[in-house]
XYZ file of C-alpha atoms in Angstrom:
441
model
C -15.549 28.250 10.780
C -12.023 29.990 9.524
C -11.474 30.060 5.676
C -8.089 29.699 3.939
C -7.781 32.235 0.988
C -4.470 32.748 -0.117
C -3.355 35.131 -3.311
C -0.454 36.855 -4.687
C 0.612 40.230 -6.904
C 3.653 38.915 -7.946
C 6.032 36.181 -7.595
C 7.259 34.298 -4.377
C 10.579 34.433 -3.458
C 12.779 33.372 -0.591
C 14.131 31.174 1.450
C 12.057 29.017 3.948
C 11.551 26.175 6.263
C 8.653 23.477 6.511
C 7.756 21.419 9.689
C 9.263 18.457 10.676
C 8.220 15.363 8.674
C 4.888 14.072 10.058
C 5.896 9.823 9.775
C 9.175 10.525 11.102
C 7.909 12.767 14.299
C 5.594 9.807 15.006
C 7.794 6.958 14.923
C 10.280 9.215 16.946
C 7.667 9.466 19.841
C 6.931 5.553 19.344
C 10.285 4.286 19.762
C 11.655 6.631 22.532
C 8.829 5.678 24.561
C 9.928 2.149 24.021
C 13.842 2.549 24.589
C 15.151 2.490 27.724
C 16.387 6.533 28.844
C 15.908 9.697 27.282
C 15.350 9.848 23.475
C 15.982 13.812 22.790
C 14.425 15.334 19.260
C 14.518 18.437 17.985
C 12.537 19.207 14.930
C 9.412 17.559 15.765
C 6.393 17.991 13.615
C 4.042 19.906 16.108
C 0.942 19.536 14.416
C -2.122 17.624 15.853
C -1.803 14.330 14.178
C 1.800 14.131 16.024
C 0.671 15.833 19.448
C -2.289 12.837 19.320
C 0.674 10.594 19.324
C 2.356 12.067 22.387
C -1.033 12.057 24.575
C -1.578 8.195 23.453
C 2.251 7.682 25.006
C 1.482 9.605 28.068
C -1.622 7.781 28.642
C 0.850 3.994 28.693
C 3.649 5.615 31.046
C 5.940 7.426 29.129
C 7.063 10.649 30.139
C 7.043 13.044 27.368
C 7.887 17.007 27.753
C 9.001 19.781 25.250
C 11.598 21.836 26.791
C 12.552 25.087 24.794
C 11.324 23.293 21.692
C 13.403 20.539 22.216
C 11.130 17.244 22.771
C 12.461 14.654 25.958
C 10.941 11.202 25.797
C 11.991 9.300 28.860
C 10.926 5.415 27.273
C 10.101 2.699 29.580
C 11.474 -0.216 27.491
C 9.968 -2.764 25.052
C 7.222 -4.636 26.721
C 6.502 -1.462 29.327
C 3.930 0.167 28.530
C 0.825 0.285 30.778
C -2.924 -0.062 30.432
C -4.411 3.523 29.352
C -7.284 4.475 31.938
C -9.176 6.221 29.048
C -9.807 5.685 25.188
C -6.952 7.152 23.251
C -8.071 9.829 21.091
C -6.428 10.134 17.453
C -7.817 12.948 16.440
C -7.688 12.722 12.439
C -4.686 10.910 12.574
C -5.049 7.286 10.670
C -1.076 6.854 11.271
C -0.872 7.481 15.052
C -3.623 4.781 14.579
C -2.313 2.225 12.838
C 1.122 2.763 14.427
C -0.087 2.792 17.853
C -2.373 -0.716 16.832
C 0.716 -1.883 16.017
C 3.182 -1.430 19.186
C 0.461 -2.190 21.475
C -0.776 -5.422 19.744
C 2.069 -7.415 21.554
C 1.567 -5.946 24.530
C -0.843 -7.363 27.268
C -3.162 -4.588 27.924
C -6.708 -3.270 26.545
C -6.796 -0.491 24.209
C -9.650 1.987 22.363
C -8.962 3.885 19.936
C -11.527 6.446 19.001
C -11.240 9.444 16.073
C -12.937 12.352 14.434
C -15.311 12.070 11.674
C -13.420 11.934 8.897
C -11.199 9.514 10.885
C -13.811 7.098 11.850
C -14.815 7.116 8.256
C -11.786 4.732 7.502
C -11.238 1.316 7.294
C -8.487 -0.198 9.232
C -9.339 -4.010 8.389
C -5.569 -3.600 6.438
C -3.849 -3.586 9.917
C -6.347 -5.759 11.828
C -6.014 -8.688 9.644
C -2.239 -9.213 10.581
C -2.477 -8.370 13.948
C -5.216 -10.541 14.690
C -2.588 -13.548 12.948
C -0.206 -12.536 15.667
C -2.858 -12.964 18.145
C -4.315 -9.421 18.694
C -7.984 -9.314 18.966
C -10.503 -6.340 18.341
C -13.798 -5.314 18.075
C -14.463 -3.002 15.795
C -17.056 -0.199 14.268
C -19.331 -1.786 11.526
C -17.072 -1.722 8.216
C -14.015 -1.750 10.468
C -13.789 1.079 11.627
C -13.571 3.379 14.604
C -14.257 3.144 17.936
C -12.273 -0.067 17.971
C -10.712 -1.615 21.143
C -7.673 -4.147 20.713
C -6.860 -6.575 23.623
C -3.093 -7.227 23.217
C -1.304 -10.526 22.665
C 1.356 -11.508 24.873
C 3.482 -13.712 23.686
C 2.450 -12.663 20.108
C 2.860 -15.153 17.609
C 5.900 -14.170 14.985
C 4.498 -14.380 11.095
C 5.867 -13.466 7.453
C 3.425 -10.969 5.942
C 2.767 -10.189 2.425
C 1.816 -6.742 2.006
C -1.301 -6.970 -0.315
C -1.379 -3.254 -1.424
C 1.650 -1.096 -0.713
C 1.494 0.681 2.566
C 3.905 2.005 4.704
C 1.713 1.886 7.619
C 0.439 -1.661 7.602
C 4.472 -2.719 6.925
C 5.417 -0.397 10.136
C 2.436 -1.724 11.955
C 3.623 -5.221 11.870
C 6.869 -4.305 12.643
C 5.949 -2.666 15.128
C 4.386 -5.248 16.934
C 7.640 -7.937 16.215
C 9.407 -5.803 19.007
C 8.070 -7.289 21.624
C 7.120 -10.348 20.253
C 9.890 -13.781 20.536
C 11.164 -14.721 16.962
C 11.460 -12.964 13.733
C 8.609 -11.358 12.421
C 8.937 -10.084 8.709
C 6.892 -8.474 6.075
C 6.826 -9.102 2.390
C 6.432 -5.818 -0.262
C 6.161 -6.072 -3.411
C 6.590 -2.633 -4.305
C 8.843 -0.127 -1.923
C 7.313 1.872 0.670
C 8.471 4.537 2.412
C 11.403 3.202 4.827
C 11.641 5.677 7.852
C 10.174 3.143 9.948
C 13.466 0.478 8.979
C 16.032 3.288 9.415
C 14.967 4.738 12.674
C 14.803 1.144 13.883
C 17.995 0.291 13.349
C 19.171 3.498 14.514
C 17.571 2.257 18.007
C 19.264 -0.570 17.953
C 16.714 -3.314 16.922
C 18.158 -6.200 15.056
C 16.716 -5.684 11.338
C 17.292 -7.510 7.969
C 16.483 -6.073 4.856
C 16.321 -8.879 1.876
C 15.605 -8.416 -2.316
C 14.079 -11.700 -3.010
C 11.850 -12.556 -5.988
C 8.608 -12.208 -4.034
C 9.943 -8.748 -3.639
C 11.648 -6.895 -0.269
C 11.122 -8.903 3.034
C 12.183 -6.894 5.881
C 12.392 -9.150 9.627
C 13.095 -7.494 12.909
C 13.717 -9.708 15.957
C 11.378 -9.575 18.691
C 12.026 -8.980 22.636
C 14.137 -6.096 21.262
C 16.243 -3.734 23.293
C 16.180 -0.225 22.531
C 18.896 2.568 22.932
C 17.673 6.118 23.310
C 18.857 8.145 20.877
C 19.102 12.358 19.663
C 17.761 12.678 16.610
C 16.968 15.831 14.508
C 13.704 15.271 12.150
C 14.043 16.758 8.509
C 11.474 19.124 6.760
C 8.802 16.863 6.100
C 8.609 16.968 1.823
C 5.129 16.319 2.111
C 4.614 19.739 3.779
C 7.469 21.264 0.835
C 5.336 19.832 -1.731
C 3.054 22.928 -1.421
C 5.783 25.456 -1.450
C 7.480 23.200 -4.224
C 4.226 23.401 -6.292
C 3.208 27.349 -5.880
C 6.457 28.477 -7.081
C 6.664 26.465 -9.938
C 3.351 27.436 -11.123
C 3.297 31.433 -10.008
C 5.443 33.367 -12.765
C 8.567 35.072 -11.863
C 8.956 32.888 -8.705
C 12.186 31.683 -7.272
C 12.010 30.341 -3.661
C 14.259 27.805 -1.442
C 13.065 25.710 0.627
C 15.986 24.758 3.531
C 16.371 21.104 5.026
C 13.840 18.615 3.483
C 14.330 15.125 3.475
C 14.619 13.472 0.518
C 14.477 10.068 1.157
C 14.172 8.022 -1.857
C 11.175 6.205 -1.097
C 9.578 9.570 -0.810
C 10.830 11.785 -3.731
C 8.257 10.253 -6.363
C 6.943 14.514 -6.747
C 10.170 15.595 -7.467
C 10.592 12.822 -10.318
C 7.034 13.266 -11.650
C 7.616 17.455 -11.744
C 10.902 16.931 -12.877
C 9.753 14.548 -15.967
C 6.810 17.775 -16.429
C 9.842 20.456 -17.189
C 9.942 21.752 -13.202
C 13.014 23.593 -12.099
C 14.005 21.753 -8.962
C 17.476 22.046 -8.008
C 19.177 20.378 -4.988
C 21.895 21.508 -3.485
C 23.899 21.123 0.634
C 22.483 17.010 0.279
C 23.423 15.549 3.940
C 22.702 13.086 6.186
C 20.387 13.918 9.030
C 19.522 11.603 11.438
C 20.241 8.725 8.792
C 18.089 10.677 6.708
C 19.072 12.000 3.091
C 18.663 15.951 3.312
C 18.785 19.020 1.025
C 17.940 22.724 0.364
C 15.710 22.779 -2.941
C 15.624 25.821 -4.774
C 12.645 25.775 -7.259
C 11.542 28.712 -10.055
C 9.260 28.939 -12.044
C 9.030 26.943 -15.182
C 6.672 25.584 -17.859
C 5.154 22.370 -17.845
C 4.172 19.837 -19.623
C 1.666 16.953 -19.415
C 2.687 13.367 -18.869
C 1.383 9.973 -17.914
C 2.726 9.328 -14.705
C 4.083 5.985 -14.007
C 1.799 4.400 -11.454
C 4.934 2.357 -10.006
C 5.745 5.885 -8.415
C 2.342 5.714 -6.558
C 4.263 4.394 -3.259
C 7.007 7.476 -3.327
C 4.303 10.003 -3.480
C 1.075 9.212 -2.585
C 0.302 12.072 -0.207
C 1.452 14.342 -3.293
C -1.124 13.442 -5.699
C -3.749 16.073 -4.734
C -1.289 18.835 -5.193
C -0.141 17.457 -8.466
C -3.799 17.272 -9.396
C -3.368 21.180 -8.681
C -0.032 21.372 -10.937
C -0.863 19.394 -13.571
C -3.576 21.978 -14.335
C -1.262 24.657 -15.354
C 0.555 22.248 -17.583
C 0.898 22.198 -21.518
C -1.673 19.406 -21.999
C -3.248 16.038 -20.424
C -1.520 14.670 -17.264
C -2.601 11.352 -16.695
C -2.571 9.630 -12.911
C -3.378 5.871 -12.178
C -2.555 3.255 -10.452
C -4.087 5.675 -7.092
C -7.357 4.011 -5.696
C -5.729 4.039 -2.696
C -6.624 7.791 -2.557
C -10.125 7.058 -1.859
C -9.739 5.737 1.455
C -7.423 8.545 2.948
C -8.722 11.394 5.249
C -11.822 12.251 2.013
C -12.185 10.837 -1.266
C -9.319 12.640 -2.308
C -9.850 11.924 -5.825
C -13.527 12.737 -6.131
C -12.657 16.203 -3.622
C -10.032 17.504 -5.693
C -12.264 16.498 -8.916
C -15.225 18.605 -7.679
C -13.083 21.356 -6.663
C -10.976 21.836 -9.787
C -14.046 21.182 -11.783
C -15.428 24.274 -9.691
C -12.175 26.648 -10.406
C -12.464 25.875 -13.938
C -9.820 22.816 -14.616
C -11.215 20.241 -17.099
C -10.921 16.798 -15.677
C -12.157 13.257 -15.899
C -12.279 11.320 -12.960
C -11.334 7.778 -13.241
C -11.859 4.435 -10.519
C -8.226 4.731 -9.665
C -7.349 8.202 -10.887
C -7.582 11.310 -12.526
C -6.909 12.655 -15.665
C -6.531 17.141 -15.747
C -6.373 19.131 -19.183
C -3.603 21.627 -18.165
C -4.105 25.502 -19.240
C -0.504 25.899 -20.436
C 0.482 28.148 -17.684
C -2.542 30.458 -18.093
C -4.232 31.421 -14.775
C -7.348 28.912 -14.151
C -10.986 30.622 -13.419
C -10.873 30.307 -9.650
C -14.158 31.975 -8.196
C -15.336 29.724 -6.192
C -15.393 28.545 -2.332
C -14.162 24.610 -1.949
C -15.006 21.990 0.602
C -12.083 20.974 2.672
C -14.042 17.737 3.255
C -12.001 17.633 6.884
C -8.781 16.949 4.503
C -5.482 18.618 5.415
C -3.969 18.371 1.803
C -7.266 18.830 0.302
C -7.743 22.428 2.250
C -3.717 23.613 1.588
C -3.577 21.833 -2.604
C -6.616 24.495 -3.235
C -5.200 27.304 -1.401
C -1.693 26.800 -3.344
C -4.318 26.974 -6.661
C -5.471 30.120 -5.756
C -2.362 31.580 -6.125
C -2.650 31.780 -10.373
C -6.463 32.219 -10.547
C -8.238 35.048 -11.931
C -10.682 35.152 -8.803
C -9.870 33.955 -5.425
C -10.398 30.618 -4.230
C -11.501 29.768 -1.014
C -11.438 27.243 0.986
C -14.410 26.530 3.159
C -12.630 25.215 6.261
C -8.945 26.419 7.504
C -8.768 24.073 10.772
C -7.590 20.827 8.626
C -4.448 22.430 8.364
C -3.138 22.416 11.651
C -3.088 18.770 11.420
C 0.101 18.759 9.633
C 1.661 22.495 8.598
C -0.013 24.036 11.717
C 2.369 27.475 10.072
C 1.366 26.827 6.665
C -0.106 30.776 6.044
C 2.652 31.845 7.545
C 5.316 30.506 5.304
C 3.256 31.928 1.790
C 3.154 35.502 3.450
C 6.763 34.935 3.834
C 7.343 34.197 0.278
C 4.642 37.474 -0.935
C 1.139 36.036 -0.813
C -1.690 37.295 1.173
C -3.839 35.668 3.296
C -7.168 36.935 2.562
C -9.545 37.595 5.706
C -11.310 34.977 6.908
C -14.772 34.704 7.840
């Protein structure tokens, strides 16, 4: 099993780029394969969790091919997709899952969806429950779960959804399935989610209404939709910059740029809570890519300082928190993070994982039902010294590898394949910006 040990002499610098954002690259797949003609994208994530989504499209008819790194998805309309032959395999991937439940649940075919361990592990009652009110109907693993299969509904019954926790996924999910479904199907959130899923739909040309009401923002699409191919160019994926974003803030002497990440609004809750800490985040070239908000960040090294982050910015940053966990440990003081129970039910138990493994590199923390709580060094270099469990967790394996670069023994981290899932060049980039990739095992 490959470890991931990475450390540095001195401080990062340089300019670099991160992969494609991962919920953008999916929903790009989705909706090509339902347009009618060839949706062209460049900048596609090309990490498992995305490639899972392009074999699940294959498997219902639609013709997908990377040409000279440029991706061709040749979409067989709304309402055209076919039965899959076999179970559609999602790897680790919880939103190819939920996505996928979600375009196929108004569709009249039969569909299994089967996952790794740590996939199978969660619960997907969150996106059942609404489908089944449109009609959908699975059978699932005990405790909802994977292997499920999903016999689609068609006509699917339109319905107004209120989201009970925030979650991009479920809202997208339903959506999803109002393409192909006669009426107006909307969803109700209280609190903003990430919004790729609205903008790329209108950019296809579904009809979609976005509404501030006092029950908070109902989005409606119309159903029996007709989508227009489009070229679209996916931004760096901030999730993925979060690491970079993170290392050079906390290595001293560092001064790196990282080029083209999106910086949606409903996503930039790191750069507000590192921001509010004393970071030294500076944006500069902001455009519009692909009716996505863009910019080159140029980040350098600064002090922090504890803070109790508002958990209203939960939504904007939730894949973020375990690498926070990792900066807030170099801070001047107690950062405080609640409000993030939804963290337990991601690829681990990211809360309790990154509590055992800072615990293990010497970062005082205090684990809490829906958070954490980390005693910051004030910039001094944590213990380090010991080998952490990955727990099959992408961010997990790459927030303790960006820790070991200001430790005063190395960290490892006990298994390197997570990563591909998402930032499949992830070493790479740090030995761009000076760090050393220790050898593995």
């Amino acid at each position: 099993m490959p470890t991931l040990s990475l450390t540095t002499d001195g401080p990062l610098s340089g300019s670099v780029t991160v992969p494609g954002d991962k919920s953008i690259s999916h929903r790009a797949l989705m909706l090509g394969g339902l347009a009618v003609g060839e949706t062209v994208v460049t900048g596609l994530l090309e990490g498992e969790d995305v490639l899972a989504t392009a074999a699940a499209m294959r498997a219902m008819g639609v013709a997908v091919e990377r040409r000279g790194g440029v991706w061709h998805i040749h979409g067989v309309g709304v309402g055209g997709l076919l039965q899959p032959q076999t179970a559609l395999d999602m790897g680790n991937s919880g939103t190819s899952t939920r996505l996928l439940m979600g375009l196929l649940a108004s569709h009249p075919l039969v569909a299994t969806f089967t996952g790794d361990a740590s996939l199978s592990r969660r619960p997907m009652a969150r996106v059942t429950v609404p489908l089944e009110t449109m009609g959908a109907q699975f059978t699932t693993s005990p405790g909802d779960r994977l292997p499920l299969t999903m016999t689609g509904a068609c006509p699917a019954v339109p319905i107004r959804y209120v989201l009970p926790v925030a979650s991009a996924q479920v809202k997208s999910a339903v959506l999803l399935a109002g393409l192909n479904t006669p009426g107006i199907t909307s969803v109700v959130e209280a609190v903003p989610t990430r919004d790729h899923g609205e903008r790329m739909l209108r950019g296809f040309g579904a009809t979609l209404t976005s509404e501030d009401t006092p029950d908070g923002r109902v989005i409606a699409v119309t159903g029996e939709a007709e989508l227009r191919p489009q070229v679209l160019t996916v931004p760096g994926d901030i999730s993925s910059a979060a690491f970079v974003i993170v290392a050079a803030t906390i290595v001293p002497g560092s001064a790196v740029t990282i080029l083209g990440v999106g910086v949606n609004p409903t996503r930039d809750g790191l750069l507000r809570a590192l921001t509010a800490m004393g970071a030294d985040i500076v944006r500069s070239g902001e455009r519009e890519v692909g009716g996505e908000p863009v910019a080159d960040l140029t980040v350098r090294h600064a002090a922090l300082t504890g803070i109790d982050v508002p958990s209203e910015w939960a939504a904007s940053m939730i894949d973020e928190y375990p690498v926070l966990f990792v900066a807030s440990s170099f801070a001047n003081g107690r950062t405080t993070m609640r409000g993030i129970e939804e963290l337990r039910v991601k690829e681990s138990d990211r809360i309790a994982a990154m509590a055992t493994g800072l615990r293990a590199c010497g970062v005082a923390v205090e684990e809490l039902p829906d958070g954490l709580i980390v005693e910051g060094s004030g910039g001094e270099a944590a213990a380090g010294g010991a080998t952490v469990a990955a727990v099959l967790d992408h961010r997990i394996a790459m927030s303790f590898a960006v820790l070991g670069l200001h430790v005063r023994a190395a960290v490892t981290v006990d298994d390197a394949a997570p990563v591909a899932t998402s930032f499949p060049n992830f070493s790479g980039v740090f030995e761009q910006l000076g760090a050393r990739l220790n050898p593995s095992e």
